[in-house]
mmCIF file of C-alpha atoms and ligand atoms in Angstrom:
data_model
loop_
_atom_site.group_PDB
_atom_site.id
_atom_site.type_symbol
_atom_site.label_atom_id
_atom_site.label_comp_id
_atom_site.label_asym_id
_atom_site.label_seq_id
_atom_site.Cartn_x
_atom_site.Cartn_y
_atom_site.Cartn_z
ATOM 1 C CA MET W 1 -1.438 -34.095 13.126
ATOM 2 C CA ALA W 2 -2.004 -31.517 15.725
ATOM 3 C CA LYS W 3 -4.737 -28.425 14.759
ATOM 4 C CA PHE W 4 -3.896 -25.246 13.561
ATOM 5 C CA ALA W 5 -5.111 -22.178 15.587
ATOM 6 C CA LYS W 6 -8.695 -20.962 14.604
ATOM 7 C CA ARG W 7 -7.394 -17.684 13.571
ATOM 8 C CA ILE W 8 -5.584 -19.247 10.563
ATOM 9 C CA ALA W 9 -9.095 -20.408 9.163
ATOM 10 C CA ASN W 10 -10.083 -17.112 9.431
ATOM 11 C CA MET W 11 -7.906 -15.514 7.084
ATOM 12 C CA GLN W 12 -7.976 -18.225 4.927
ATOM 13 C CA ALA W 13 -9.854 -16.487 1.909
ATOM 14 C CA SER W 14 -7.660 -13.448 1.900
ATOM 15 C CA ALA W 15 -4.347 -15.511 2.252
ATOM 16 C CA ASP W 16 -5.815 -17.595 -1.000
ATOM 17 C CA VAL W 17 -6.203 -14.462 -3.020
ATOM 18 C CA ILE W 18 -2.686 -13.341 -2.453
ATOM 19 C CA ARG W 19 -1.169 -16.501 -3.048
ATOM 20 C CA GLN W 20 -2.560 -16.629 -6.479
ATOM 21 C CA LEU W 21 -1.774 -12.991 -7.042
ATOM 22 C CA PHE W 22 2.300 -13.935 -6.337
ATOM 23 C CA GLU W 23 1.816 -17.151 -8.313
ATOM 24 C CA SER W 24 0.427 -15.248 -11.620
ATOM 25 C CA MET W 25 3.621 -13.487 -11.717
ATOM 26 C CA THR W 26 5.720 -16.233 -12.659
ATOM 27 C CA ASP W 27 4.961 -17.193 -16.132
ATOM 28 C CA PRO W 28 7.321 -15.455 -18.166
ATOM 29 C CA GLU W 29 5.180 -15.246 -21.321
ATOM 30 C CA THR W 30 1.931 -13.457 -19.422
ATOM 31 C CA ILE W 31 1.813 -9.630 -19.745
ATOM 32 C CA SER W 32 1.140 -9.305 -16.115
ATOM 33 C CA PHE W 33 -1.289 -6.337 -15.020
ATOM 34 C CA GLY W 34 -1.769 -8.239 -11.498
ATOM 35 C CA GLY W 35 0.934 -7.482 -9.224
ATOM 36 C CA GLY W 36 1.567 -4.300 -7.202
ATOM 37 C CA ALA W 37 5.445 -3.994 -8.232
ATOM 38 C CA PRO W 38 7.113 -0.874 -9.034
ATOM 39 C CA ALA W 39 9.291 -0.858 -12.144
ATOM 40 C CA ARG W 40 11.978 -2.771 -11.797
ATOM 41 C CA GLU W 41 14.164 0.170 -14.030
ATOM 42 C CA ALA W 42 13.012 2.058 -10.956
ATOM 43 C CA LEU W 43 15.177 0.061 -8.605
ATOM 44 C CA PRO W 44 18.423 2.201 -7.512
ATOM 45 C CA VAL W 45 20.819 -1.444 -8.319
ATOM 46 C CA GLU W 46 23.776 0.996 -9.063
ATOM 47 C CA LEU W 47 23.345 3.246 -6.080
ATOM 48 C CA VAL W 48 22.955 0.061 -3.457
ATOM 49 C CA HIS W 49 25.717 -1.169 -5.106
ATOM 50 C CA ASP W 50 27.903 1.817 -4.522
ATOM 51 C CA ILE W 51 26.953 2.465 -0.739
ATOM 52 C CA ALA W 52 26.528 -1.420 -0.116
ATOM 53 C CA SER W 53 30.535 -1.569 -0.762
ATOM 54 C CA GLU W 54 31.524 1.377 0.863
ATOM 55 C CA VAL W 55 29.512 0.420 4.036
ATOM 56 C CA LEU W 56 30.759 -3.052 4.406
ATOM 57 C CA THR W 57 34.144 -2.589 3.273
ATOM 58 C CA ARG W 58 35.867 0.521 4.174
ATOM 59 C CA ASP W 59 33.434 2.082 6.309
ATOM 60 C CA LYS W 60 33.468 1.362 9.751
ATOM 61 C CA ARG W 61 29.580 0.242 9.732
ATOM 62 C CA GLY W 62 29.971 -2.797 8.221
ATOM 63 C CA ILE W 63 30.419 -4.247 12.192
ATOM 64 C CA GLN W 64 27.177 -2.084 12.716
ATOM 65 C CA ALA W 65 25.361 -3.582 9.667
ATOM 66 C CA LEU W 66 25.806 -6.999 10.415
ATOM 67 C CA GLN W 67 25.356 -6.719 14.347
ATOM 68 C CA TYR W 68 22.139 -6.778 16.116
ATOM 69 C CA GLY W 69 20.464 -3.202 16.162
ATOM 70 C CA ASN W 70 18.026 -1.390 18.167
ATOM 71 C CA PRO W 71 14.042 -2.015 18.188
ATOM 72 C CA THR W 72 13.431 1.568 16.758
ATOM 73 C CA GLY W 73 15.526 1.654 14.177
ATOM 74 C CA ILE W 74 19.028 3.121 13.607
ATOM 75 C CA PRO W 75 18.869 6.999 13.861
ATOM 76 C CA ASP W 76 19.896 8.290 10.357
ATOM 77 C CA LEU W 77 17.151 6.445 8.978
ATOM 78 C CA ARG W 78 14.819 7.910 11.544
ATOM 79 C CA ARG W 79 16.121 11.547 11.172
ATOM 80 C CA ALA W 80 15.990 10.927 7.534
ATOM 81 C CA VAL W 81 12.188 9.657 7.848
ATOM 82 C CA THR W 82 11.512 12.724 10.220
ATOM 83 C CA ASP W 83 13.246 15.398 8.191
ATOM 84 C CA ARG W 84 13.363 14.139 4.563
ATOM 85 C CA LEU W 85 9.969 12.329 4.338
ATOM 86 C CA LEU W 86 7.314 14.020 7.112
ATOM 87 C CA ALA W 87 8.223 17.368 7.204
ATOM 88 C CA PRO W 88 7.588 18.104 3.651
ATOM 89 C CA LYS W 89 3.620 16.754 3.911
ATOM 90 C CA GLY W 90 3.574 19.077 6.962
ATOM 91 C CA LEU W 91 4.047 16.361 10.191
ATOM 92 C CA THR W 92 6.259 17.737 12.399
ATOM 93 C CA ALA W 93 7.699 14.482 14.033
ATOM 94 C CA GLY W 94 10.498 14.104 16.569
ATOM 95 C CA MET W 95 12.746 10.949 16.697
ATOM 96 C CA ASP W 96 10.802 9.115 19.192
ATOM 97 C CA ASN W 97 7.815 9.491 16.904
ATOM 98 C CA VAL W 98 9.434 7.054 14.491
ATOM 99 C CA LEU W 99 10.184 3.601 14.428
ATOM 100 C CA ILE W 100 11.765 1.191 11.736
ATOM 101 C CA VAL W 101 9.607 -1.770 10.490
ATOM 102 C CA SER W 102 10.566 -4.430 8.252
ATOM 103 C CA GLY W 103 8.002 -3.241 5.630
ATOM 104 C CA GLY W 104 4.694 -1.600 5.619
ATOM 105 C CA ILE W 105 2.783 -4.859 5.733
ATOM 106 C CA GLU W 106 4.723 -5.278 9.477
ATOM 107 C CA SER W 107 3.430 -1.683 10.369
ATOM 108 C CA MET W 108 -0.329 -3.164 10.244
ATOM 109 C CA ASN W 109 0.851 -6.064 12.126
ATOM 110 C CA LEU W 110 2.416 -4.746 15.018
ATOM 111 C CA VAL W 111 -0.253 -1.780 15.089
ATOM 112 C CA SER W 112 -2.711 -4.850 14.952
ATOM 113 C CA GLN W 113 -0.980 -6.722 17.799
ATOM 114 C CA LEU W 114 -1.354 -3.386 19.715
ATOM 115 C CA TYR W 115 -4.851 -2.744 19.535
ATOM 116 C CA LEU W 116 -6.873 -5.833 18.233
ATOM 117 C CA GLU W 117 -8.870 -8.399 20.115
ATOM 118 C CA PRO W 118 -10.755 -11.359 18.777
ATOM 119 C CA GLY W 119 -14.118 -9.772 17.454
ATOM 120 C CA ASP W 120 -13.200 -6.206 17.130
ATOM 121 C CA VAL W 121 -14.208 -4.545 14.546
ATOM 122 C CA VAL W 122 -12.014 -2.812 11.742
ATOM 123 C CA LEU W 123 -13.767 -0.422 9.466
ATOM 124 C CA VAL W 124 -12.370 -0.686 5.626
ATOM 125 C CA GLU W 125 -12.548 1.006 2.444
ATOM 126 C CA ALA W 126 -14.531 -0.924 -0.215
ATOM 127 C CA PRO W 127 -12.490 -2.099 -1.996
ATOM 128 C CA THR W 128 -9.400 -2.235 0.152
ATOM 129 C CA PHE W 129 -5.900 -3.835 0.006
ATOM 130 C CA VAL W 130 -6.893 -7.498 0.448
ATOM 131 C CA GLN W 131 -3.085 -8.011 2.897
ATOM 132 C CA ALA W 132 -4.309 -5.620 5.124
ATOM 133 C CA VAL W 133 -7.447 -7.462 5.344
ATOM 134 C CA GLN W 134 -5.567 -10.575 5.702
ATOM 135 C CA ILE W 135 -3.664 -9.343 8.755
ATOM 136 C CA PHE W 136 -6.749 -7.902 10.510
ATOM 137 C CA GLN W 137 -8.427 -11.556 10.271
ATOM 138 C CA LEU W 138 -5.388 -13.243 11.502
ATOM 139 C CA PHE W 139 -6.280 -10.976 14.489
ATOM 140 C CA GLU W 140 -9.739 -12.318 14.288
ATOM 141 C CA ALA W 141 -10.740 -8.947 14.102
ATOM 142 C CA ARG W 142 -14.378 -8.868 11.756
ATOM 143 C CA CYS W 143 -13.908 -6.074 8.633
ATOM 144 C CA ILE W 144 -16.665 -4.106 7.697
ATOM 145 C CA ALA W 145 -16.751 -2.303 4.793
ATOM 146 C CA CYS W 146 -17.559 1.529 4.303
ATOM 147 C CA GLU W 147 -18.546 3.097 1.057
ATOM 148 C CA THR W 148 -16.372 5.310 -1.261
ATOM 149 C CA ASP W 149 -16.757 7.244 -4.412
ATOM 150 C CA ASP W 150 -14.379 9.194 -6.799
ATOM 151 C CA ASN W 151 -13.525 11.293 -3.371
ATOM 152 C CA GLY W 152 -12.880 8.387 -1.163
ATOM 153 C CA LEU W 153 -14.708 7.038 2.204
ATOM 154 C CA VAL W 154 -18.145 8.613 2.388
ATOM 155 C CA ILE W 155 -17.774 10.028 5.840
ATOM 156 C CA GLU W 156 -21.389 9.880 6.652
ATOM 157 C CA ASP W 157 -21.298 5.904 6.222
ATOM 158 C CA VAL W 158 -18.107 6.025 8.375
ATOM 159 C CA GLU W 159 -19.761 8.099 10.958
ATOM 160 C CA ALA W 160 -22.781 5.820 11.071
ATOM 161 C CA LYS W 161 -20.697 2.724 11.128
ATOM 162 C CA ILE W 162 -18.949 3.815 14.004
ATOM 163 C CA LYS W 163 -22.203 4.893 15.886
ATOM 164 C CA LYS W 164 -23.113 1.277 15.241
ATOM 165 C CA TYR W 165 -20.290 -0.952 15.501
ATOM 166 C CA SER W 166 -18.037 0.845 17.902
ATOM 167 C CA PRO W 167 -14.734 0.001 15.821
ATOM 168 C CA LYS W 168 -11.637 -0.226 17.342
ATOM 169 C CA MET W 169 -9.718 0.773 14.079
ATOM 170 C CA VAL W 170 -10.666 2.644 10.702
ATOM 171 C CA TYR W 171 -8.084 1.399 8.009
ATOM 172 C CA VAL W 172 -7.771 3.683 4.873
ATOM 173 C CA ILE W 173 -5.267 4.525 2.268
ATOM 174 C CA PRO W 174 -6.216 8.238 1.269
ATOM 175 C CA THR W 175 -3.404 8.429 -1.696
ATOM 176 C CA PHE W 176 -3.847 6.562 -4.850
ATOM 177 C CA GLN W 177 -5.592 4.001 -3.207
ATOM 178 C CA ASN W 178 -4.509 0.205 -3.721
ATOM 179 C CA PRO W 179 -6.631 -1.110 -5.417
ATOM 180 C CA SER W 180 -8.627 2.018 -6.897
ATOM 181 C CA GLY W 181 -6.008 4.399 -7.324
ATOM 182 C CA ARG W 182 -8.384 7.146 -5.946
ATOM 183 C CA THR W 183 -7.533 10.026 -3.506
ATOM 184 C CA THR W 184 -9.296 11.031 -0.892
ATOM 185 C CA SER W 185 -10.379 14.529 -0.745
ATOM 186 C CA LEU W 186 -9.214 17.209 1.507
ATOM 187 C CA GLU W 187 -12.458 17.890 3.477
ATOM 188 C CA ARG W 188 -12.713 14.295 4.159
ATOM 189 C CA ARG W 189 -8.872 13.863 5.250
ATOM 190 C CA LYS W 190 -10.143 16.690 7.936
ATOM 191 C CA ALA W 191 -13.456 14.581 8.879
ATOM 192 C CA LEU W 192 -11.716 11.256 9.173
ATOM 193 C CA ALA W 193 -8.967 12.556 11.712
ATOM 194 C CA GLU W 194 -12.104 14.515 13.788
ATOM 195 C CA LEU W 195 -13.897 11.086 13.664
ATOM 196 C CA GLY W 196 -10.747 9.120 14.929
ATOM 197 C CA SER W 197 -10.609 12.026 18.099
ATOM 198 C CA ARG W 198 -14.358 12.267 18.933
ATOM 199 C CA TYR W 199 -15.202 8.293 18.687
ATOM 200 C CA ASP W 200 -11.838 7.557 20.090
ATOM 201 C CA VAL W 201 -10.963 5.246 17.187
ATOM 202 C CA ILE W 202 -7.708 4.576 15.595
ATOM 203 C CA ILE W 203 -7.551 5.875 12.071
ATOM 204 C CA LEU W 204 -4.774 3.646 10.644
ATOM 205 C CA GLU W 205 -3.263 6.144 7.412
ATOM 206 C CA ASP W 206 -1.251 4.171 5.046
ATOM 207 C CA ASP W 207 0.554 6.077 2.168
ATOM 208 C CA PRO W 208 2.882 4.028 0.498
ATOM 209 C CA TYR W 209 1.888 6.011 -2.924
ATOM 210 C CA SER W 210 2.148 9.443 -2.100
ATOM 211 C CA GLU W 211 5.262 10.169 -2.915
ATOM 212 C CA MET W 212 4.677 8.937 -6.602
ATOM 213 C CA ARG W 213 2.460 11.662 -8.132
ATOM 214 C CA TYR W 214 2.662 12.090 -11.693
ATOM 215 C CA SER W 215 -0.364 14.846 -11.905
ATOM 216 C CA GLY W 216 -2.437 17.069 -9.862
ATOM 217 C CA THR W 217 -2.095 18.764 -6.227
ATOM 218 C CA LYS W 218 -0.415 17.234 -3.104
ATOM 219 C CA LEU W 219 -2.474 17.000 -0.296
ATOM 220 C CA PRO W 220 -1.769 16.910 3.144
ATOM 221 C CA PRO W 221 -2.165 13.527 5.302
ATOM 222 C CA ILE W 222 -5.109 12.722 7.918
ATOM 223 C CA LYS W 223 -2.555 12.695 10.313
ATOM 224 C CA SER W 224 -1.500 16.377 9.661
ATOM 225 C CA PHE W 225 -5.313 17.086 10.898
ATOM 226 C CA ASP W 226 -5.384 15.221 13.733
ATOM 227 C CA LYS W 227 -4.926 16.971 17.336
ATOM 228 C CA THR W 228 -5.302 13.713 19.474
ATOM 229 C CA GLY W 229 -2.902 11.169 18.238
ATOM 230 C CA ASN W 230 -5.618 8.941 17.362
ATOM 231 C CA THR W 231 -4.197 8.822 13.667
ATOM 232 C CA ILE W 232 -0.726 6.635 13.311
ATOM 233 C CA PHE W 233 0.685 7.128 10.106
ATOM 234 C CA VAL W 234 2.159 4.198 8.559
ATOM 235 C CA ASN W 235 4.423 4.102 5.405
ATOM 236 C CA SER W 236 7.110 1.703 3.571
ATOM 237 C CA PHE W 237 10.185 2.389 1.058
ATOM 238 C CA SER W 238 9.081 -0.345 -1.050
ATOM 239 C CA LYS W 239 7.843 1.923 -3.892
ATOM 240 C CA ILE W 240 10.109 4.555 -3.214
ATOM 241 C CA PHE W 241 13.309 2.786 -2.898
ATOM 242 C CA SER W 242 13.347 -1.049 -2.968
ATOM 243 C CA PRO W 243 10.691 -3.244 -1.618
ATOM 244 C CA GLY W 244 13.152 -6.204 -1.149
ATOM 245 C CA SER W 245 14.622 -4.157 1.579
ATOM 246 C CA ARG W 246 11.545 -4.650 3.481
ATOM 247 C CA LEU W 247 11.455 -1.225 4.974
ATOM 248 C CA GLY W 248 8.789 0.771 6.658
ATOM 249 C CA TYR W 249 8.120 3.236 9.408
ATOM 250 C CA ILE W 250 5.243 4.189 11.561
ATOM 251 C CA PHE W 251 4.734 7.782 12.828
ATOM 252 C CA ALA W 252 2.553 8.234 15.905
ATOM 253 C CA SER W 253 2.671 9.546 19.501
ATOM 254 C CA GLU W 254 5.792 8.886 21.970
ATOM 255 C CA GLU W 255 3.682 6.832 24.265
ATOM 256 C CA ILE W 256 2.058 4.695 20.989
ATOM 257 C CA ILE W 257 5.960 4.040 19.706
ATOM 258 C CA ARG W 258 6.964 2.862 22.887
ATOM 259 C CA LYS W 259 4.585 0.006 22.897
ATOM 260 C CA VAL W 260 4.726 -0.926 19.149
ATOM 261 C CA TYR W 261 8.726 -1.254 20.418
ATOM 262 C CA ASP W 262 7.566 -3.747 22.907
ATOM 263 C CA VAL W 263 5.775 -5.733 20.314
ATOM 264 C CA LYS W 264 8.655 -5.215 17.655
ATOM 265 C CA THR W 265 11.068 -7.045 19.913
ATOM 266 C CA ALA W 266 8.502 -10.111 20.323
ATOM 267 C CA THR W 267 7.958 -10.103 16.350
ATOM 268 C CA ASN W 268 11.766 -9.898 14.855
ATOM 269 C CA SER W 269 13.636 -7.476 17.361
ATOM 270 C CA HIS W 270 14.353 -5.095 14.174
ATOM 271 C CA ALA W 271 14.721 -4.121 11.076
ATOM 272 C CA SER W 272 17.474 -5.534 8.921
ATOM 273 C CA VAL W 273 20.268 -3.107 9.866
ATOM 274 C CA LEU W 274 22.034 -3.678 6.648
ATOM 275 C CA ALA W 275 19.450 -2.574 4.567
ATOM 276 C CA GLN W 276 18.455 0.739 7.491
ATOM 277 C CA ILE W 277 21.942 1.716 6.787
ATOM 278 C CA ILE W 278 21.878 1.681 2.869
ATOM 279 C CA CYS W 279 18.595 3.235 3.146
ATOM 280 C CA ALA W 280 19.750 6.012 5.568
ATOM 281 C CA GLU W 281 22.589 6.880 3.212
ATOM 282 C CA PHE W 282 20.650 7.051 0.275
ATOM 283 C CA PHE W 283 18.248 9.827 1.732
ATOM 284 C CA ASN W 284 21.354 11.369 3.658
ATOM 285 C CA ARG W 285 23.879 11.653 0.391
ATOM 286 C CA GLY W 286 20.972 13.409 -1.062
ATOM 287 C CA LEU W 287 20.738 10.931 -3.818
ATOM 288 C CA TYR W 288 16.342 10.833 -3.094
ATOM 289 C CA ASP W 289 15.517 13.694 -5.017
ATOM 290 C CA ALA W 290 16.919 13.085 -8.509
ATOM 291 C CA HIS W 291 15.449 9.369 -8.018
ATOM 292 C CA LEU W 292 12.120 10.310 -7.225
ATOM 293 C CA LYS W 293 11.926 12.431 -9.875
ATOM 294 C CA ARG W 294 13.285 9.244 -11.977
ATOM 295 C CA ILE W 295 10.614 6.774 -10.995
ATOM 296 C CA CYS W 296 8.136 9.655 -11.189
ATOM 297 C CA ASP W 297 8.661 10.126 -14.672
ATOM 298 C CA ILE W 298 9.087 6.141 -15.641
ATOM 299 C CA HIS W 299 5.475 5.218 -13.753
ATOM 300 C CA ARG W 300 3.810 8.466 -14.908
ATOM 301 C CA GLU W 301 4.895 7.175 -18.748
ATOM 302 C CA ARG W 302 3.618 3.881 -17.867
ATOM 303 C CA ARG W 303 0.174 5.672 -16.073
ATOM 304 C CA ASP W 304 -0.458 7.764 -19.457
ATOM 305 C CA VAL W 305 0.293 4.574 -22.094
ATOM 306 C CA MET W 306 -2.239 2.692 -20.205
ATOM 307 C CA MET W 307 -4.988 5.324 -19.759
ATOM 308 C CA ASP W 308 -4.352 5.768 -23.577
ATOM 309 C CA CYS W 309 -4.905 2.287 -24.307
ATOM 310 C CA ILE W 310 -7.975 1.924 -22.180
ATOM 311 C CA ALA W 311 -9.350 5.430 -24.080
ATOM 312 C CA LYS W 312 -8.585 3.689 -27.364
ATOM 313 C CA MET W 313 -9.224 0.139 -26.971
ATOM 314 C CA LEU W 314 -11.998 -0.223 -24.672
ATOM 315 C CA PRO W 315 -15.667 0.089 -25.063
ATOM 316 C CA ASP W 316 -17.006 3.703 -23.720
ATOM 317 C CA SER W 317 -19.337 1.818 -21.221
ATOM 318 C CA ILE W 318 -16.380 1.003 -19.911
ATOM 319 C CA LYS W 319 -15.477 3.129 -16.941
ATOM 320 C CA ALA W 320 -11.719 3.737 -15.779
ATOM 321 C CA VAL W 321 -10.162 5.781 -12.405
ATOM 322 C CA TYR W 322 -7.564 7.656 -13.752
ATOM 323 C CA PRO W 323 -5.214 7.996 -11.304
ATOM 324 C CA ASP W 324 -2.840 10.919 -10.335
ATOM 325 C CA GLY W 325 -0.263 8.854 -9.256
ATOM 326 C CA GLY W 326 0.542 5.303 -7.725
ATOM 327 C CA LEU W 327 0.043 1.814 -9.455
ATOM 328 C CA PHE W 328 -3.246 0.941 -10.458
ATOM 329 C CA THR W 329 -6.329 1.938 -12.196
ATOM 330 C CA TRP W 330 -9.698 0.179 -11.283
ATOM 331 C CA VAL W 331 -11.980 -0.724 -14.168
ATOM 332 C CA GLU W 332 -15.476 -1.439 -14.303
ATOM 333 C CA LEU W 333 -17.351 -3.039 -17.081
ATOM 334 C CA PRO W 334 -20.721 -3.516 -17.698
ATOM 335 C CA GLN W 335 -22.571 -5.523 -14.992
ATOM 336 C CA SER W 336 -23.051 -8.385 -17.418
ATOM 337 C CA VAL W 337 -19.040 -9.163 -17.485
ATOM 338 C CA ASN W 338 -17.913 -11.450 -14.705
ATOM 339 C CA THR W 339 -14.116 -10.343 -14.301
ATOM 340 C CA THR W 340 -13.836 -14.123 -12.081
ATOM 341 C CA ALA W 341 -14.679 -15.794 -15.268
ATOM 342 C CA LEU W 342 -12.668 -13.610 -18.050
ATOM 343 C CA LEU W 343 -9.596 -14.391 -16.023
ATOM 344 C CA GLY W 344 -9.394 -17.621 -17.687
ATOM 345 C CA ASP W 345 -10.099 -16.200 -21.109
ATOM 346 C CA ALA W 346 -7.413 -13.560 -20.487
ATOM 347 C CA LEU W 347 -4.889 -16.184 -18.837
ATOM 348 C CA ALA W 348 -5.319 -18.050 -21.997
ATOM 349 C CA GLN W 349 -4.282 -15.022 -24.161
ATOM 350 C CA LYS W 350 -1.269 -14.429 -21.838
ATOM 351 C CA VAL W 351 -2.621 -11.394 -19.912
ATOM 352 C CA ALA W 352 -3.719 -11.082 -16.094
ATOM 353 C CA TYR W 353 -5.104 -8.599 -13.862
ATOM 354 C CA VAL W 354 -6.873 -9.169 -10.508
ATOM 355 C CA PRO W 355 -10.983 -9.546 -10.401
ATOM 356 C CA GLY W 356 -12.324 -6.775 -8.348
ATOM 357 C CA ARG W 357 -13.945 -9.217 -6.085
ATOM 358 C CA GLU W 358 -11.269 -9.917 -4.112
ATOM 359 C CA PHE W 359 -10.715 -6.579 -2.992
ATOM 360 C CA PHE W 360 -13.843 -6.214 -1.109
ATOM 361 C CA VAL W 361 -14.766 -7.908 2.489
ATOM 362 C CA GLU W 362 -18.574 -7.836 1.619
ATOM 363 C CA ASP W 363 -21.090 -7.841 -1.210
ATOM 364 C CA ARG W 364 -18.195 -9.470 -3.248
ATOM 365 C CA ASP W 365 -20.837 -10.555 -6.193
ATOM 366 C CA ASN W 366 -22.096 -6.955 -6.908
ATOM 367 C CA HIS W 367 -18.182 -5.989 -7.700
ATOM 368 C CA ASP W 368 -17.666 -9.004 -9.972
ATOM 369 C CA ASN W 369 -17.673 -6.327 -13.133
ATOM 370 C CA CYS W 370 -14.566 -4.830 -11.751
ATOM 371 C CA MET W 371 -10.801 -5.319 -12.124
ATOM 372 C CA ARG W 372 -7.697 -3.814 -10.689
ATOM 373 C CA ILE W 373 -5.252 -3.229 -13.349
ATOM 374 C CA SER W 374 -1.787 -2.307 -12.375
ATOM 375 C CA PHE W 375 0.637 -0.382 -14.485
ATOM 376 C CA GLY W 376 3.771 0.336 -12.368
ATOM 377 C CA GLY W 377 5.617 -3.208 -13.700
ATOM 378 C CA VAL W 378 4.967 -3.252 -17.409
ATOM 379 C CA GLU W 379 7.179 -1.845 -20.153
ATOM 380 C CA PRO W 380 5.260 0.667 -22.214
ATOM 381 C CA GLU W 381 5.323 -1.231 -25.191
ATOM 382 C CA LYS W 382 4.380 -4.194 -23.444
ATOM 383 C CA ILE W 383 1.020 -2.450 -21.513
ATOM 384 C CA CYS W 384 -0.133 -1.812 -25.143
ATOM 385 C CA ILE W 385 0.514 -5.651 -26.436
ATOM 386 C CA GLY W 386 -1.279 -6.431 -22.927
ATOM 387 C CA MET W 387 -3.940 -4.106 -23.628
ATOM 388 C CA GLU W 388 -4.704 -5.181 -26.890
ATOM 389 C CA ARG W 389 -5.325 -9.021 -25.621
ATOM 390 C CA LEU W 390 -7.087 -7.768 -22.498
ATOM 391 C CA ALA W 391 -9.341 -5.981 -24.914
ATOM 392 C CA ARG W 392 -9.753 -8.525 -27.274
ATOM 393 C CA VAL W 393 -10.983 -11.019 -24.372
ATOM 394 C CA ILE W 394 -13.379 -8.484 -23.239
ATOM 395 C CA LYS W 395 -15.004 -7.516 -26.637
ATOM 396 C CA ALA W 396 -15.824 -11.703 -26.942
ATOM 397 C CA ARG W 397 -17.608 -11.278 -23.826
ATOM 398 C CA LEU W 398 -19.455 -8.155 -24.755
HETATM 399 C C1 PLP P 401 -2.045 -0.050 0.196
HETATM 400 C C2 PLP P 401 -0.427 -0.954 0.845
HETATM 401 N N1 PLP P 401 -0.410 -1.055 1.884
HETATM 402 C C3 PLP P 401 1.159 -1.389 2.248
HETATM 403 C C4 PLP P 401 2.023 -1.813 1.701
HETATM 404 C C5 PLP P 401 2.945 -2.571 1.893
HETATM 405 O O1 PLP P 401 4.101 -2.800 1.251
HETATM 406 P P1 PLP P 401 5.541 -2.916 1.928
HETATM 407 O O2 PLP P 401 5.113 -4.335 2.976
HETATM 408 O O3 PLP P 401 6.171 -3.726 0.696
HETATM 409 O O4 PLP P 401 6.007 -2.296 2.523
HETATM 410 C C6 PLP P 401 1.576 -2.033 0.060
HETATM 411 C C7 PLP P 401 2.276 -2.847 -1.278
HETATM 412 O O5 PLP P 401 1.934 -3.095 -2.080
HETATM 413 C C8 PLP P 401 0.429 -1.494 -0.507
HETATM 414 O O6 PLP P 401 -0.362 -1.346 -1.848
#
């Protein structure tokens, strides 16, 4: 039997976590706070049906939809990105600064293809998004964790580790972070952009959740403070349109986008043109604003129900992040509770979450008392039932 490449073993631990996550979502009787899916009610099924049937039957775009496309993505969707998604965030982008990708995950993959050599260091938040770690490890990079607190990455620690490790990249999810639900403060956003410029490090800013804000004040992206082009802004349509469509985008300097074009052609040529046309029409017909309001209303209610259940059902000694948006909260139990061991009890009671240790690249044993709870994909009544089950299991351990 031929041997797999060494890089496959390199990413195996994070790949296993992700496989378990997908598999935990399959038992219909288990109320899963494990996945990161948006509410099924938030998916614009009717709108997509109408647009798709028009595109494929009457509209001349049927041929375009089923033909090969351009690696940068269709102009209509890139224009929707520059005008409707980037400009309102204070990001001024030309069409040549944007390339459409097949989902946010692919943007990390393409940026890694461009920059990472085996042995390169990538600084990540502690905790961070497991699939990003899997990608960096697939490119044989070494992920080093930086400290975070309620205001996001601790800048002094990032700077110290930049000096110590000369990393290629700092990966950061500044808004409603996965897994913690926390948001990086304005000052730290500015500081991160400045660190990228001063030390010539790529700041890979991943922003799939900022549109889903339910409370608090909007903050500008790190990219808006970038004066040297060191920050690469990547995003996804998964939470605001549809994860199954596999669409996302990269916003960077023209020079970087030209290189991303080359690695994209070597990867899968271009994102699905059919999906791009439907998504572009969705924006260009002016359907996005009402849809965004709807999905924020749906998820706000779930956030509120979840935070209420945590306050009422879990003991006071338990700390939970109050997220102003997104899909996750992060719960810290007393050190005596091991959430990996607790998961067995929880699954027996038909409720699931993700143990905190899975989101750390170092020092995992110190985070065995944490868990990520995702409220996005669970209906409000089921959140209450699921949290009653979870509270019972936690109290039994305490
Ligand atoms: C932090 C983060 N980045 C990126 C993504 C990208 O997802 P997708 O590949 O579905 O666009 C996700 C999805 O869960 C995420 O949580």
